[in-house]
Short mmCIF file of C-alpha atoms and ligand atoms in Angstrom, two decimals:
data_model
loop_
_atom_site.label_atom_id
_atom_site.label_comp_id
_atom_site.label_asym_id
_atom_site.label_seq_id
_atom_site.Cartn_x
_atom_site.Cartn_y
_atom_site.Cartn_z
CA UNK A 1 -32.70 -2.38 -79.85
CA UNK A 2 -34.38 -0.22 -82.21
CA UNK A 3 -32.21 -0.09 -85.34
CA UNK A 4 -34.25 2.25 -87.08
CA UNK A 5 -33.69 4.98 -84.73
CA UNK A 6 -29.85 4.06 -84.64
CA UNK A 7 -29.92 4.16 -88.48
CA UNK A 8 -31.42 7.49 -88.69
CA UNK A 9 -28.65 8.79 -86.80
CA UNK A 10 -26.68 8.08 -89.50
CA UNK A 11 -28.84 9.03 -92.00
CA UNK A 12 -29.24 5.40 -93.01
CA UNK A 13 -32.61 3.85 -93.93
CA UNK A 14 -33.31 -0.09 -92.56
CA UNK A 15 -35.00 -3.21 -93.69
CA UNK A 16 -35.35 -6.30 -92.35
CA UNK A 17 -36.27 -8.63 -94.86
CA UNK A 18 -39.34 -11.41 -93.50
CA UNK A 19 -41.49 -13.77 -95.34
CA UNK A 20 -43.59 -10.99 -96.26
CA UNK A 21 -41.26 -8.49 -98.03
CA UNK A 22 -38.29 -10.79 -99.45
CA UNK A 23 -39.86 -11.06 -102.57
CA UNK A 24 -40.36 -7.04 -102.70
CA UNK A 25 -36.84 -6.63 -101.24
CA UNK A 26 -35.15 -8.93 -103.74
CA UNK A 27 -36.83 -6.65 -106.79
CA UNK A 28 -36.62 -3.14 -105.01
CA UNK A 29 -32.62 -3.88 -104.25
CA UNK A 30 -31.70 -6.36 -107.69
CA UNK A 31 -30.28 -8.81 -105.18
CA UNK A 32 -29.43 -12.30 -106.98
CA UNK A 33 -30.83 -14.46 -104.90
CA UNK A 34 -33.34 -15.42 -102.08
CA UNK A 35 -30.33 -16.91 -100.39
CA UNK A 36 -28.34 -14.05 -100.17
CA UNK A 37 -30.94 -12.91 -97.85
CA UNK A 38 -30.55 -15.51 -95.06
CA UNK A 39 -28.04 -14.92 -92.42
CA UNK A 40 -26.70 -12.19 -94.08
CA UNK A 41 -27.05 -8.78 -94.15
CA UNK A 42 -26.06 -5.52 -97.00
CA UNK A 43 -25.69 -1.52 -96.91
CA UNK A 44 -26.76 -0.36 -100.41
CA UNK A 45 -25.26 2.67 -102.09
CA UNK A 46 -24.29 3.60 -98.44
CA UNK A 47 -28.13 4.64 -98.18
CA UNK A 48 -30.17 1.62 -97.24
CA UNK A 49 -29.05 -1.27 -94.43
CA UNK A 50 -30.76 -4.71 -95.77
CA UNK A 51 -31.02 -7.15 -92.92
CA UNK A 52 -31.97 -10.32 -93.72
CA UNK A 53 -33.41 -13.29 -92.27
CA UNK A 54 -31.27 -14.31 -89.57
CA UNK A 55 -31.53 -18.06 -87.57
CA UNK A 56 -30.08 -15.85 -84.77
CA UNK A 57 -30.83 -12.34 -83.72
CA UNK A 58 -27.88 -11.58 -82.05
CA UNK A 59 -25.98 -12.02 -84.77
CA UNK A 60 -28.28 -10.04 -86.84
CA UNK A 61 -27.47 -6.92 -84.47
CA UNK A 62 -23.86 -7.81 -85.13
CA UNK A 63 -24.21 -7.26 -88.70
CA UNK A 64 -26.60 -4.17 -88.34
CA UNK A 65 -23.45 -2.77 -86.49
CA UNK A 66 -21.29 -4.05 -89.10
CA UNK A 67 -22.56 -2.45 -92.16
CA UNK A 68 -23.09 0.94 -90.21
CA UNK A 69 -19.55 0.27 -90.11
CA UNK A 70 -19.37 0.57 -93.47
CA UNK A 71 -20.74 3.27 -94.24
CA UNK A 72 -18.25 5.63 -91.55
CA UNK A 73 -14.89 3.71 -93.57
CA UNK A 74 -13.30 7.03 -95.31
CA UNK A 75 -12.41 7.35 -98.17
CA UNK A 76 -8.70 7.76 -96.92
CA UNK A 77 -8.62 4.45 -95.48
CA UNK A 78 -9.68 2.76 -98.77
CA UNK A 79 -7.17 4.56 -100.48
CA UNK A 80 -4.38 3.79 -97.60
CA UNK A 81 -5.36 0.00 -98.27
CA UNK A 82 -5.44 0.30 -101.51
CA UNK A 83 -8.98 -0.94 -101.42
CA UNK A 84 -8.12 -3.99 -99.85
CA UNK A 85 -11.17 -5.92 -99.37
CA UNK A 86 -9.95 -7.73 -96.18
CA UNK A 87 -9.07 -4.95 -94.35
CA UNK A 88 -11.71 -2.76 -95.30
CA UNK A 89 -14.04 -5.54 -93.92
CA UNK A 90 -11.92 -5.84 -91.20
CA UNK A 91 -12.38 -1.58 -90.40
CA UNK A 92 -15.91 -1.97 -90.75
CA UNK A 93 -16.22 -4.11 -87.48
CA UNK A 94 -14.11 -2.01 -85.94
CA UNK A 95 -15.99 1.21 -86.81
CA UNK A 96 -19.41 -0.88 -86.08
CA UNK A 97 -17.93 -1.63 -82.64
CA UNK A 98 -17.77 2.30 -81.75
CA UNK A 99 -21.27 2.90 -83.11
CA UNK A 100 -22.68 -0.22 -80.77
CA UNK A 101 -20.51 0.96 -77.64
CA UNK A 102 -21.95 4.50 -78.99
CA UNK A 103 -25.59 2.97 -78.05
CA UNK A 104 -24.53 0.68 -74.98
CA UNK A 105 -25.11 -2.17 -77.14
CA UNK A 106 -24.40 -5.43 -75.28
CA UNK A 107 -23.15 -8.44 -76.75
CA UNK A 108 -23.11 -11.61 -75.59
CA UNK A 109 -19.92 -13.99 -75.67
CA UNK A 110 -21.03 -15.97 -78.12
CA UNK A 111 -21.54 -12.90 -80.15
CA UNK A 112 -18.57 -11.55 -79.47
CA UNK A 113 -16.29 -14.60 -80.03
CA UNK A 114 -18.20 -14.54 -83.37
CA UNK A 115 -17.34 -10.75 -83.67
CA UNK A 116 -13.94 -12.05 -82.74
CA UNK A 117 -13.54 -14.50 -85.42
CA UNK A 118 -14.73 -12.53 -88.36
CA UNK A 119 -12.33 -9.68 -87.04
CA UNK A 120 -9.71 -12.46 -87.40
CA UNK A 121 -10.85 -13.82 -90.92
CA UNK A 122 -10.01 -10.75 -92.40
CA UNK A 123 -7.14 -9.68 -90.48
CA UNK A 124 -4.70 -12.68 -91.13
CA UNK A 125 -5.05 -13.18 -95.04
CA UNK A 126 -4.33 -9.29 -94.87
CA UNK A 127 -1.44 -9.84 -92.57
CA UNK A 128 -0.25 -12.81 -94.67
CA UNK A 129 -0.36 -10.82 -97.89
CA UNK A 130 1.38 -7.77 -96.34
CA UNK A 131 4.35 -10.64 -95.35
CA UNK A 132 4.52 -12.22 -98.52
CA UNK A 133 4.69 -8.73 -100.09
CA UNK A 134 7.61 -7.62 -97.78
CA UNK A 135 9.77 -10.96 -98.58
CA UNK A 136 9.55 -10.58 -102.13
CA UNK A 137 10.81 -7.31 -101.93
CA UNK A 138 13.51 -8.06 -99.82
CA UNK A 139 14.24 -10.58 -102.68
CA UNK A 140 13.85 -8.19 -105.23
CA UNK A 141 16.20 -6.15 -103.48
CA UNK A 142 19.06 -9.07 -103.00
CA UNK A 143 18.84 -9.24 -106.45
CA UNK A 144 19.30 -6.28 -107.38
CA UNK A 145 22.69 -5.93 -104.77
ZN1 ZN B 201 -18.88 -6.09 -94.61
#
């Protein structure tokens, strides 16, 4: 997969942090720590995609996907969620799941159930906020009546 092409189309720039360039990366982008740069990935004033050191690649296309994903969120979404962070994670696989469809990107099932359980880790704290938000108004409103 080249993911420099694929970012381009975007209008996105790449890196993929290594041994060699962490240090550099770490100044260039102010990121905190080292750490933040293994298994984990950024997108960076929706210009620059910072993939870091992943232990597996698959799941460092994932991300790649992911923050692309991101960056395609509009702005009438945030404001529909009220900025929700949950669900605005939670869009961002969904829009990165177009873009890698968009590029017949394959993913394995482990990636997917991966995929899968992010999706999920986002989705039901949302879903459980939304309930609790519901029943308290439906208190609200008994008290009122
Ligand atoms: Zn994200």
């Amino acid at each position: 997969m080249n993911t420099k092409l694929i970012a381009r189309d975007y209008n996105l720039r790449v890196t993929h942090v290594t041994l060699k360039n962490i240090d550099r990366v770490v100044k260039k982008f102010e990121i905190e720590e080292k750490d933040d740069l293994i298994n984990n990935a950024f997108i960076i004033a929706n210009e620059d995609i910072i993939l870091g050191m992943y232990t597996d690649h698959e799941l460092k296309e994932a991300a790649f996907f992911h923050e692309i994903g991101h960056t395609l969120i509009s702005e009438r979404f945030e404001n529909m969620v009220h900025n929700d962070e949950m669900l605005i994670e939670f869009q961002a696989w969904i829009e990165g799941l177009k873009v890698a469809r968009k590029y017949k990107h394959h993913f394995s099932n482990k990636t997917f159930q991966y995929i899968l359980e992010s999706l999920n880790s986002y989705y039901k704290p949302a879903l459980k906020v939304y309930s609790t938000r519901k029943k308290k108004c439906k208190n609200l409103k008994q008290l009122d009546g």
